[in-house]
Structure formats: C-alpha cells, structure tokens
Amino acid sequence: MTTKGRRTQAVHGGTQRSQWGEMSEAIFLTQGFAYDSAEQAEARFIQAGPDEYIYARYGNPTVAMFEKRIALLEGAEDAFATASGMAAVNGALVSMLRAGDRVVAARALFGSCLYILEEILPRFGVEVVFVDGADLAQWETALAPGAKAVFFESMANPTLELVDIEGVAKLAHAAGALVVVDNVFSTPVYSKAIAQGADAVVYSTTKHIDGQGRALGGVILGTREFIRKTVEPYMKHTGGSMSPFTAWIMLKGLETLELRVRAQTASAGAIAEAISGHAKVTLVSYPGLDSHPQRALAQRQLGGAGGTVVAFEIDGGKEAAFRFCNALEIVLISNNLGDAKTIATHPATTTHQRLTPEQRAGLGISDGLIRLSVGIEATEDLVADILQALDAV
Ligand SMILES: Cc1ncc(COP(=O)(O)O)c(C=O)c1O
C-alpha cells in the first residue's frame, strides 16, 4: 500500500476482512479473546504475534486497522491509537521521560498540553523550559545544555503561528533530543512532519480525523521501535488505549478526511480574503494569506495550504467579539475544531481562559480574537453569515 496514492490509502489502507468479507470495516467490540488452548494463552502472553490479541487495552483488530491506515497516511512506521488527543500527548512524553530529563517546549500551547508540561512533568523531576516557538535562536539557546525531548504545536492554537519543524528538528537532534510534534492544525493531509524531522507526531483525532463531532480520540505516530518499545508498554498498562468503536469511527473519518479538509481549506481561504481589510477587523491570521508573517514557511512546511482555521481580531475587545458570535446564524459557537460544521470560538473566555491576562497577551490572544474552524457548508453561505455578523458588531 505504501506506493498507492493518499486517497487510495485513506479508503483501503490497513483493512483486514473477517471470513464474511464485509465491505465496511468490522467493529470487534470485545474486551478480550478466547484461546484454543492453555498453551496458546501462555505463548501469547510471552510474545503476541502481529495478528494475535490478548485484551483490548493491549490491542484490538479494529484499532489495529486504524493504526495501520493512519501510519500509511502520515508516512510513519507505526502508530498507537489513544482514548483522546491528550492521552496521546501525555503518552508520547511521559513514556520516554525520566526524572532528571530536560524538555524544551514552545510556549504557545493548548491549555491541557501546557498543564502536562507546567504542572505534571516537574512533579516527577523533569525540567521544562519554554521558548517562543517561532524564534529559532531561542530554541538554540534553550537546547544548548542538552535535552531529552522538544514539544510544540506545528501551528499554534489559536493564533496560527507556525513552528519551523525542520529548523527545530536540526537543533534538537544536535542536542540529542527527540522531536514530538502536536500536528492537529496541520492535519495528516498537509503534514510532512516525519520527513521534516519529527520523531513522533501526535494528533487529537477528535478534530479533523473524526471531523463529524462524534468521538474523542488520539494517536501517536513514530518509528516501530518508539511506538512498540516505549509508547505501547506505557499506554497498555496505564489505560489510555482507544476503544474499538472509536477506532471504527476514526477509520470511517479517514476515508473522507482529504475531501473534507481540502473543501474546508478552500472555504477558509475565501473567508480570510473576505474579511481582510474589513472595517471591524483589525487583524486576520491565516497561513494561506500573503499577509501572514510566516507565509514562506507555510509554503515550505504545508505546501502552501493555509489549513482549515482562520483567526481574526474584532475591533472592540470582548464585547464586540461576543456581539459577533451571538449574531451568527449558521456558524455555531463551540470549542472543537476540524468539524464538518463551522465553529466560532472566543479563546480568551473558553479554551485559553486558564491563562492569566498577561500570558494571553504574550501569546497574542486578545479579547477581540475569534478562532473560526471552517466546516464543509457552502462557502458563500459561510462568507455571508460572517459578514452579516460583523455588521452586527
Ligand atoms: C492542539 C491540540 N492538542 C491537543 C488537543 C487535545 O485533544 P483531545 O480533546 O482529543 O484530548 C487539542 C484539543 O482539544 C488541541 O487543539
């Protein structure tokens, strides 16, 4: 399958059929598996083969199909599917870290990722140093004493600032650190993170991969050695594995992922153009626009795609932002992203409320900032809805 096109892999990759030859992937909704004999049970506990299962926390055929398919799409050797995106972030980091290790991370992180790095890892003797992710000189200085891992979101939530994966990976590898990239905003459609130097890539599959708001999920991708020797033992004994039903939802999501993400990206670009220069909009951040300060990096890292999210600032702070949100007729007010339905989020009062006003200001999250996750509705309806809501501000 590795030589097939991405859209072919997204539909067929990793499929294993039962004796019934089902068209849609089977959901093996079972906690465990019966053995032919006591000897077989003993042998499987000593060393399970590739298609041999013991217990759903360790592995399951439906989950394995999802892991194989997403690994093919990402160009990774292997994958481990998790119960949520946060189980993936936690698993990728905690499974490899020991007391005394150092981690260098970008400061602009989703709140729960920040909680792991700021609150949990230091409790277990891991030193965490934060840098401005877009500034390679800061990475170089912070990595100089050596580090075990670096962690960053390749496109920061919600400001859409990019981190140069290739640039950071070179510095990190020279310092002996593994590069863990939270790639949610780049999506597997535009990601070339492994080829650009990432050692491990994590996704919240809750976002574009499900893409239809049904289930929480996550995945860690990397070398077979890292996934099976480091991640798997940690995940299978600590309980963060993906359920078979969720894996089936994610398999179905992968089939249409590229079609959805490309349509969402086209609409996001149209919306970014339509609101650029609008009298009520003081700033539009979209990596697909020539005005994005990191446009050249977006070209290199994402093949020029701007992604499915547009961030923009409304003149008038929180009051104006709330008036905009409350005037929307098609776009929903919520806090997920990557969904088929377009979603407006006010990060300062929801996803990034935990930060102090100073921290938010430092990350460029103003009270007027809106994060718009663009769905698959008709582009002209979305543009019209957003323009009429801006008129109401
Ligand atoms: C960048 C990023 N990483 C991780 C997560 C966590 O994913 P989940 O909600 O599936 O645990 C999210 C969103 O919630 C996110 O936006």
CSV table of C-alpha atoms and ligand atoms in Angstrom, one decimal:
chain,number,residue,atom,x,y,z
A,1,MET,CA,0.0,0.0,0.0
A,2,THR,CA,2.9,2.4,0.6
A,3,THR,CA,3.2,3.2,-3.1
A,4,LYS,CA,-0.5,3.9,-3.6
A,5,GLY,CA,-1.9,7.5,-3.6
A,6,ARG,CA,-3.0,9.1,-0.3
A,7,ARG,CA,-6.7,9.0,-1.2
A,8,THR,CA,-6.5,5.3,-2.0
A,9,GLN,CA,-4.7,4.6,1.3
A,10,ALA,CA,-7.3,6.6,3.2
A,11,VAL,CA,-10.0,4.3,1.9
A,12,HIS,CA,-8.3,0.9,1.8
A,13,GLY,CA,-5.1,1.1,3.9
A,14,GLY,CA,-4.8,-1.4,6.8
A,15,THR,CA,-8.1,-3.1,6.0
A,16,GLN,CA,-8.4,-6.7,7.3
A,17,ARG,CA,-11.6,-8.6,6.5
A,18,SER,CA,-13.1,-11.3,8.5
A,19,GLN,CA,-14.3,-14.6,7.0
A,20,TRP,CA,-17.6,-12.8,6.0
A,21,GLY,CA,-15.9,-10.4,3.6
A,22,GLU,CA,-17.6,-7.3,5.0
A,23,MET,CA,-17.4,-4.0,2.9
A,24,SER,CA,-17.2,-1.7,5.9
A,25,GLU,CA,-14.5,-2.5,8.5
A,26,ALA,CA,-15.8,-4.8,11.3
A,27,ILE,CA,-16.1,-3.4,14.8
A,28,PHE,CA,-14.6,-6.0,17.1
A,29,LEU,CA,-16.4,-4.7,20.2
A,30,THR,CA,-14.8,-7.1,22.6
A,31,GLN,CA,-12.7,-6.7,25.7
A,32,GLY,CA,-10.8,-9.9,25.1
A,33,PHE,CA,-10.1,-13.0,23.0
A,34,ALA,CA,-10.6,-16.8,23.7
A,35,TYR,CA,-7.6,-19.1,23.1
A,36,ASP,CA,-7.7,-22.5,21.5
A,37,SER,CA,-5.7,-24.0,24.4
A,38,ALA,CA,-3.9,-23.1,27.7
A,39,GLU,CA,-0.7,-23.5,25.8
A,40,GLN,CA,-1.8,-20.9,23.2
A,41,ALA,CA,-2.7,-18.5,26.0
A,42,GLU,CA,0.7,-18.9,27.6
A,43,ALA,CA,2.5,-18.4,24.3
A,44,ARG,CA,0.5,-15.3,23.6
A,45,PHE,CA,1.4,-13.8,26.9
A,46,ILE,CA,5.1,-14.5,26.3
A,47,GLN,CA,5.0,-12.8,22.9
A,48,ALA,CA,1.9,-12.0,20.9
A,49,GLY,CA,2.4,-12.1,17.1
A,50,PRO,CA,1.2,-9.4,14.7
A,51,ASP,CA,-2.4,-10.6,14.4
A,52,GLU,CA,-2.7,-12.1,17.9
A,53,TYR,CA,-4.7,-10.3,20.5
A,54,ILE,CA,-5.0,-10.6,24.3
A,55,TYR,CA,-7.1,-7.8,25.8
A,56,ALA,CA,-8.5,-4.6,24.3
A,57,ARG,CA,-6.3,-2.4,26.4
A,58,TYR,CA,-3.3,-4.0,24.7
A,59,GLY,CA,-4.7,-4.1,21.2
A,60,ASN,CA,-7.7,-4.9,19.1
A,61,PRO,CA,-8.2,-5.7,15.4
A,62,THR,CA,-10.4,-2.6,14.6
A,63,VAL,CA,-7.9,-0.4,16.5
A,64,ALA,CA,-5.0,-2.0,14.6
A,65,MET,CA,-6.7,-1.3,11.2
A,66,PHE,CA,-7.0,2.4,12.2
A,67,GLU,CA,-3.3,2.4,13.4
A,68,LYS,CA,-2.1,0.9,10.1
A,69,ARG,CA,-4.2,3.3,8.0
A,70,ILE,CA,-3.1,6.5,9.8
A,71,ALA,CA,0.6,5.4,9.8
A,72,LEU,CA,0.4,4.9,6.0
A,73,LEU,CA,-1.1,8.4,5.5
A,74,GLU,CA,1.4,10.1,7.8
A,75,GLY,CA,4.4,8.2,6.4
A,76,ALA,CA,5.3,6.8,9.8
A,77,GLU,CA,6.4,3.2,10.5
A,78,ASP,CA,3.8,2.6,13.2
A,79,ALA,CA,1.1,4.2,15.4
A,80,PHE,CA,-0.6,3.7,18.7
A,81,ALA,CA,-4.2,4.9,19.0
A,82,THR,CA,-5.3,6.5,22.2
A,83,ALA,CA,-8.5,7.4,24.1
A,84,SER,CA,-8.1,11.2,23.4
A,85,GLY,CA,-5.7,13.7,22.0
A,86,MET,CA,-4.5,14.4,25.5
A,87,ALA,CA,-3.8,10.7,26.2
A,88,ALA,CA,-1.6,10.9,23.0
A,89,VAL,CA,0.3,14.0,24.2
A,90,ASN,CA,0.7,12.6,27.7
A,91,GLY,CA,1.7,9.1,26.4
A,92,ALA,CA,4.3,10.4,23.9
A,93,LEU,CA,6.0,12.5,26.5
A,94,VAL,CA,5.7,10.5,29.8
A,95,SER,CA,6.5,7.2,28.2
A,96,MET,CA,10.0,8.4,27.3
A,97,LEU,CA,10.9,10.8,30.2
A,98,ARG,CA,12.7,10.1,33.4
A,99,ALA,CA,13.5,12.2,36.5
A,100,GLY,CA,16.4,14.5,35.7
A,101,ASP,CA,15.4,14.8,32.0
A,102,ARG,CA,15.0,18.3,30.3
A,103,VAL,CA,12.2,19.2,27.9
A,104,VAL,CA,12.2,22.3,25.7
A,105,ALA,CA,8.7,23.4,24.6
A,106,ALA,CA,7.1,26.2,22.7
A,107,ARG,CA,5.1,28.5,25.0
A,108,ALA,CA,2.1,28.8,22.7
A,109,LEU,CA,0.3,25.6,23.7
A,110,PHE,CA,-3.3,24.3,24.1
A,111,GLY,CA,-4.2,24.6,27.8
A,112,SER,CA,-4.2,20.9,28.6
A,113,CYS,CA,-0.8,20.4,26.9
A,114,LEU,CA,0.5,23.3,29.0
A,115,TYR,CA,-0.9,21.7,32.1
A,116,ILE,CA,1.1,18.5,31.4
A,117,LEU,CA,4.3,20.4,30.8
A,118,GLU,CA,4.0,23.0,33.5
A,119,GLU,CA,2.3,21.1,36.3
A,120,ILE,CA,2.7,17.3,35.8
A,121,LEU,CA,6.2,16.8,34.4
A,122,PRO,CA,8.0,19.0,37.0
A,123,ARG,CA,6.3,16.9,39.8
A,124,PHE,CA,8.3,14.0,38.6
A,125,GLY,CA,11.6,15.8,38.4
A,126,VAL,CA,11.5,16.7,34.7
A,127,GLU,CA,12.8,20.2,34.0
A,128,VAL,CA,10.7,22.1,31.3
A,129,VAL,CA,12.0,25.2,29.6
A,130,PHE,CA,9.6,27.3,27.4
A,131,VAL,CA,10.6,29.3,24.3
A,132,ASP,CA,8.9,31.4,21.7
A,133,GLY,CA,8.3,28.6,19.2
A,134,ALA,CA,8.8,30.9,16.1
A,135,ASP,CA,12.3,32.1,17.2
A,136,LEU,CA,15.0,29.5,16.3
A,137,ALA,CA,17.6,31.4,18.3
A,138,GLN,CA,15.6,30.8,21.5
A,139,TRP,CA,15.4,27.1,20.7
A,140,GLU,CA,19.2,27.0,20.1
A,141,THR,CA,19.9,28.7,23.4
A,142,ALA,CA,17.5,26.5,25.4
A,143,LEU,CA,18.8,23.3,23.7
A,144,ALA,CA,22.4,24.1,24.4
A,145,PRO,CA,22.7,22.3,27.7
A,146,GLY,CA,21.1,19.2,26.1
A,147,ALA,CA,17.5,17.9,26.3
A,148,LYS,CA,15.6,14.6,26.1
A,149,ALA,CA,12.7,16.0,24.1
A,150,VAL,CA,11.2,19.0,22.4
A,151,PHE,CA,7.5,19.6,22.1
A,152,PHE,CA,5.5,22.1,20.1
A,153,GLU,CA,2.3,22.5,18.1
A,154,SER,CA,3.4,22.9,14.5
A,155,MET,CA,0.6,25.5,14.1
A,156,ALA,CA,-0.3,27.2,17.4
A,157,ASN,CA,-3.8,27.2,18.8
A,158,PRO,CA,-5.4,29.7,18.3
A,159,THR,CA,-3.0,32.3,16.8
A,160,LEU,CA,-1.9,30.0,13.8
A,161,GLU,CA,1.8,30.9,14.4
A,162,LEU,CA,3.9,28.2,12.7
A,163,VAL,CA,6.9,26.5,14.2
A,164,ASP,CA,9.6,25.5,11.7
A,165,ILE,CA,9.7,21.7,12.1
A,166,GLU,CA,12.8,21.2,10.0
A,167,GLY,CA,14.7,24.1,11.8
A,168,VAL,CA,13.8,23.0,15.3
A,169,ALA,CA,14.5,19.3,14.5
A,170,LYS,CA,18.0,20.1,13.3
A,171,LEU,CA,18.8,21.9,16.6
A,172,ALA,CA,17.0,19.3,18.7
A,173,HIS,CA,18.8,16.3,17.1
A,174,ALA,CA,22.2,18.1,17.5
A,175,ALA,CA,21.3,18.4,21.3
A,176,GLY,CA,20.3,14.7,21.5
A,177,ALA,CA,16.5,15.4,21.8
A,178,LEU,CA,13.6,13.6,20.3
A,179,VAL,CA,11.1,15.9,18.5
A,180,VAL,CA,7.4,15.5,19.4
A,181,VAL,CA,5.0,17.5,17.2
A,182,ASP,CA,1.4,18.1,18.0
A,183,ASN,CA,0.2,18.4,14.5
A,184,VAL,CA,-3.6,18.9,14.9
A,185,PHE,CA,-3.9,22.2,12.9
A,186,SER,CA,-1.7,20.9,10.1
A,187,THR,CA,-3.8,17.7,9.7
A,188,PRO,CA,-2.4,14.5,8.1
A,189,VAL,CA,-3.5,15.9,4.7
A,190,TYR,CA,-0.8,18.7,4.7
A,191,SER,CA,1.7,17.2,7.1
A,192,LYS,CA,5.1,16.1,6.1
A,193,ALA,CA,6.3,16.3,9.7
A,194,ILE,CA,8.2,12.9,9.7
A,195,ALA,CA,10.1,13.8,6.5
A,196,GLN,CA,10.8,17.2,8.0
A,197,GLY,CA,12.5,15.7,11.1
A,198,ALA,CA,9.8,14.9,13.7
A,199,ASP,CA,10.5,11.7,15.6
A,200,ALA,CA,6.9,11.5,16.9
A,201,VAL,CA,3.7,13.1,15.7
A,202,VAL,CA,0.5,13.3,17.8
A,203,TYR,CA,-3.0,14.1,16.7
A,204,SER,CA,-6.2,14.7,18.5
A,205,THR,CA,-8.4,12.5,16.2
A,206,THR,CA,-11.3,14.3,17.8
A,207,LYS,CA,-10.6,17.1,15.3
A,208,HIS,CA,-10.3,16.6,11.5
A,209,ILE,CA,-9.9,12.8,11.6
A,210,ASP,CA,-13.4,12.2,13.0
A,211,GLY,CA,-14.4,15.5,11.6
A,212,GLN,CA,-18.0,15.0,12.5
A,213,GLY,CA,-18.1,15.7,16.2
A,214,ARG,CA,-18.8,12.2,17.3
A,215,ALA,CA,-15.9,10.9,19.4
A,216,LEU,CA,-12.8,11.7,21.4
A,217,GLY,CA,-9.6,10.0,20.2
A,218,GLY,CA,-5.9,10.4,19.6
A,219,VAL,CA,-2.9,8.8,18.0
A,220,ILE,CA,0.9,8.7,18.4
A,221,LEU,CA,3.0,8.1,15.3
A,222,GLY,CA,6.7,7.3,15.1
A,223,THR,CA,9.2,4.6,14.5
A,224,ARG,CA,8.2,1.0,15.2
A,225,GLU,CA,10.9,0.9,17.9
A,226,PHE,CA,9.5,4.0,19.7
A,227,ILE,CA,5.8,3.0,19.3
A,228,ARG,CA,6.2,-0.7,20.3
A,229,LYS,CA,9.1,-0.5,22.8
A,230,THR,CA,8.4,2.9,24.5
A,231,VAL,CA,4.8,4.0,23.9
A,232,GLU,CA,2.9,0.7,23.9
A,233,PRO,CA,4.1,-0.6,27.3
A,234,TYR,CA,3.2,2.7,28.9
A,235,MET,CA,-0.2,3.0,27.3
A,236,LYS,CA,-1.3,-0.6,27.7
A,237,HIS,CA,-0.6,-0.6,31.4
A,238,THR,CA,-1.9,2.9,32.2
A,239,GLY,CA,-5.3,2.6,30.4
A,240,GLY,CA,-5.2,5.2,27.6
A,241,SER,CA,-6.0,3.0,24.6
A,242,MET,CA,-8.6,3.8,22.0
A,243,SER,CA,-11.9,1.8,22.1
A,244,PRO,CA,-12.8,-0.4,19.1
A,245,PHE,CA,-15.9,1.6,18.5
A,246,THR,CA,-14.0,4.9,18.4
A,247,ALA,CA,-11.4,3.3,16.1
A,248,TRP,CA,-14.2,2.4,13.7
A,249,ILE,CA,-15.5,6.0,13.7
A,250,MET,CA,-11.9,7.2,13.0
A,251,LEU,CA,-11.5,4.6,10.2
A,252,LYS,CA,-14.6,6.0,8.5
A,253,GLY,CA,-13.4,9.5,9.2
A,254,LEU,CA,-10.1,8.8,7.4
A,255,GLU,CA,-12.0,7.7,4.3
A,256,THR,CA,-13.3,11.2,3.7
A,257,LEU,CA,-10.5,13.2,5.5
A,258,GLU,CA,-8.8,14.6,2.5
A,259,LEU,CA,-12.0,15.6,0.7
A,260,ARG,CA,-13.3,17.4,3.8
A,261,VAL,CA,-10.0,19.1,4.7
A,262,ARG,CA,-9.5,20.4,1.1
A,263,ALA,CA,-13.0,21.8,0.9
A,264,GLN,CA,-12.7,23.3,4.4
A,265,THR,CA,-9.3,24.9,3.4
A,266,ALA,CA,-10.8,26.4,0.2
A,267,SER,CA,-13.6,28.0,2.3
A,268,ALA,CA,-11.2,29.1,5.0
A,269,GLY,CA,-9.1,30.9,2.3
A,270,ALA,CA,-12.3,32.6,0.9
A,271,ILE,CA,-13.3,33.7,4.4
A,272,ALA,CA,-9.9,35.0,5.2
A,273,GLU,CA,-9.9,37.0,1.9
A,274,ALA,CA,-13.4,38.3,2.5
A,275,ILE,CA,-12.7,39.7,6.0
A,276,SER,CA,-9.2,41.1,5.3
A,277,GLY,CA,-9.4,44.9,5.4
A,278,HIS,CA,-12.9,44.8,6.8
A,279,ALA,CA,-13.6,48.0,8.9
A,280,LYS,CA,-14.4,45.9,12.0
A,281,VAL,CA,-11.5,43.5,11.7
A,282,THR,CA,-8.1,44.7,13.0
A,283,LEU,CA,-6.1,41.5,12.2
A,284,VAL,CA,-6.5,38.3,10.1
A,285,SER,CA,-4.1,35.5,10.8
A,286,TYR,CA,-4.3,32.8,8.1
A,287,PRO,CA,-1.2,31.0,6.8
A,288,GLY,CA,-2.7,30.9,3.3
A,289,LEU,CA,-2.7,34.7,3.0
A,290,ASP,CA,0.3,36.6,1.6
A,291,SER,CA,-0.1,38.9,4.7
A,292,HIS,CA,0.7,36.0,7.1
A,293,PRO,CA,4.2,36.9,8.5
A,294,GLN,CA,5.3,33.3,8.0
A,295,ARG,CA,3.9,32.8,4.5
A,296,ALA,CA,7.2,31.4,3.2
A,297,LEU,CA,7.4,28.8,6.0
A,298,ALA,CA,3.8,27.9,5.3
A,299,GLN,CA,4.8,27.3,1.7
A,300,ARG,CA,7.7,25.0,2.7
A,301,GLN,CA,6.0,23.2,5.6
A,302,LEU,CA,2.4,22.8,4.4
A,303,GLY,CA,2.9,23.0,0.6
A,304,GLY,CA,1.3,26.5,0.6
A,305,ALA,CA,-2.0,25.3,2.2
A,306,GLY,CA,-3.4,27.6,4.9
A,307,GLY,CA,-5.4,25.0,6.8
A,308,THR,CA,-9.0,24.9,8.0
A,309,VAL,CA,-8.8,27.6,10.7
A,310,VAL,CA,-8.9,31.3,10.5
A,311,ALA,CA,-8.0,33.6,13.5
A,312,PHE,CA,-9.1,37.2,13.4
A,313,GLU,CA,-9.4,40.1,15.8
A,314,ILE,CA,-12.6,42.2,16.0
A,315,ASP,CA,-12.2,45.9,16.9
A,316,GLY,CA,-13.8,46.4,20.4
A,317,GLY,CA,-12.5,43.6,22.5
A,318,LYS,CA,-14.7,41.0,24.3
A,319,GLU,CA,-17.9,42.9,23.9
A,320,ALA,CA,-17.6,43.2,20.2
A,321,ALA,CA,-16.4,39.6,19.9
A,322,PHE,CA,-19.4,38.4,21.8
A,323,ARG,CA,-21.8,40.5,19.7
A,324,PHE,CA,-20.2,38.9,16.6
A,325,CYS,CA,-20.6,35.4,18.0
A,326,ASN,CA,-24.2,36.0,19.1
A,327,ALA,CA,-25.2,37.3,15.7
A,328,LEU,CA,-24.0,34.2,13.7
A,329,GLU,CA,-26.8,32.3,12.1
A,330,ILE,CA,-25.1,29.3,10.5
A,331,VAL,CA,-21.8,29.2,12.3
A,332,LEU,CA,-22.1,27.6,15.8
A,333,ILE,CA,-20.5,28.8,19.0
A,334,SER,CA,-18.4,25.9,20.3
A,335,ASN,CA,-14.9,24.9,21.1
A,336,ASN,CA,-13.9,21.9,18.9
A,337,LEU,CA,-12.2,22.4,15.6
A,338,GLY,CA,-11.8,20.4,12.3
A,339,ASP,CA,-15.6,19.6,12.3
A,340,ALA,CA,-17.9,19.5,9.3
A,341,LYS,CA,-19.8,22.3,11.0
A,342,THR,CA,-18.2,25.7,11.1
A,343,ILE,CA,-17.4,26.7,14.7
A,344,ALA,CA,-16.6,30.1,16.2
A,345,THR,CA,-14.6,30.1,19.5
A,346,HIS,CA,-13.7,33.0,21.7
A,347,PRO,CA,-10.4,31.6,23.1
A,348,ALA,CA,-9.9,34.3,25.8
A,349,THR,CA,-13.0,33.2,27.7
A,350,THR,CA,-13.1,29.5,26.8
A,351,THR,CA,-10.1,27.4,25.6
A,352,HIS,CA,-7.5,29.8,27.0
A,353,GLN,CA,-9.4,31.1,30.0
A,354,ARG,CA,-6.9,29.3,32.3
A,355,LEU,CA,-4.1,31.6,31.3
A,356,THR,CA,-3.6,35.0,33.0
A,357,PRO,CA,-4.3,38.1,31.0
A,358,GLU,CA,-0.6,38.7,30.8
A,359,GLN,CA,0.1,35.2,29.4
A,360,ARG,CA,-2.7,35.6,26.9
A,361,ALA,CA,-1.3,39.0,25.8
A,362,GLY,CA,2.1,37.4,25.4
A,363,LEU,CA,0.7,34.7,23.1
A,364,GLY,CA,-1.3,37.2,21.0
A,365,ILE,CA,-4.7,36.1,22.4
A,366,SER,CA,-6.5,39.4,22.7
A,367,ASP,CA,-10.1,39.8,24.0
A,368,GLY,CA,-11.3,40.5,20.4
A,369,LEU,CA,-9.8,37.3,19.0
A,370,ILE,CA,-12.1,34.8,17.3
A,371,ARG,CA,-10.9,31.3,16.2
A,372,LEU,CA,-13.0,30.2,13.3
A,373,SER,CA,-12.9,26.5,12.4
A,374,VAL,CA,-14.3,26.3,8.9
A,375,GLY,CA,-16.6,23.4,8.0
A,376,ILE,CA,-17.9,22.0,4.8
A,377,GLU,CA,-21.1,24.1,4.4
A,378,ALA,CA,-21.5,26.2,1.1
A,379,THR,CA,-18.6,28.7,1.0
A,380,GLU,CA,-21.0,31.6,0.0
A,381,ASP,CA,-23.3,30.9,2.9
A,382,LEU,CA,-20.4,31.0,5.4
A,383,VAL,CA,-19.0,34.2,4.0
A,384,ALA,CA,-22.5,35.8,4.0
A,385,ASP,CA,-23.0,34.7,7.7
A,386,ILE,CA,-19.7,36.1,8.8
A,387,LEU,CA,-20.1,39.4,7.0
A,388,GLN,CA,-23.7,39.9,8.4
A,389,ALA,CA,-22.4,39.1,12.0
A,390,LEU,CA,-19.6,41.6,11.5
A,391,ASP,CA,-22.2,44.2,10.5
A,392,ALA,CA,-24.0,43.5,13.8
A,393,VAL,CA,-20.8,44.4,15.8
B,1,LIG,C1,-3.5,21.4,19.6
B,1,LIG,C2,-4.3,20.4,20.4
B,1,LIG,N1,-3.7,19.4,21.0
B,1,LIG,C3,-4.4,18.5,21.8
B,1,LIG,C4,-5.8,18.6,22.0
B,1,LIG,C5,-6.4,17.6,22.9
B,1,LIG,O1,-7.2,16.7,22.2
B,1,LIG,P1,-8.5,16.0,22.8
B,1,LIG,O2,-9.5,17.0,23.2
B,1,LIG,O3,-8.9,15.0,21.8
B,1,LIG,O4,-7.9,15.3,24.1
B,1,LIG,C6,-6.4,19.7,21.4
B,1,LIG,C7,-7.9,19.9,21.5
B,1,LIG,O5,-8.6,19.6,22.4
B,1,LIG,C8,-5.7,20.6,20.6
B,1,LIG,O6,-6.3,21.7,20.0
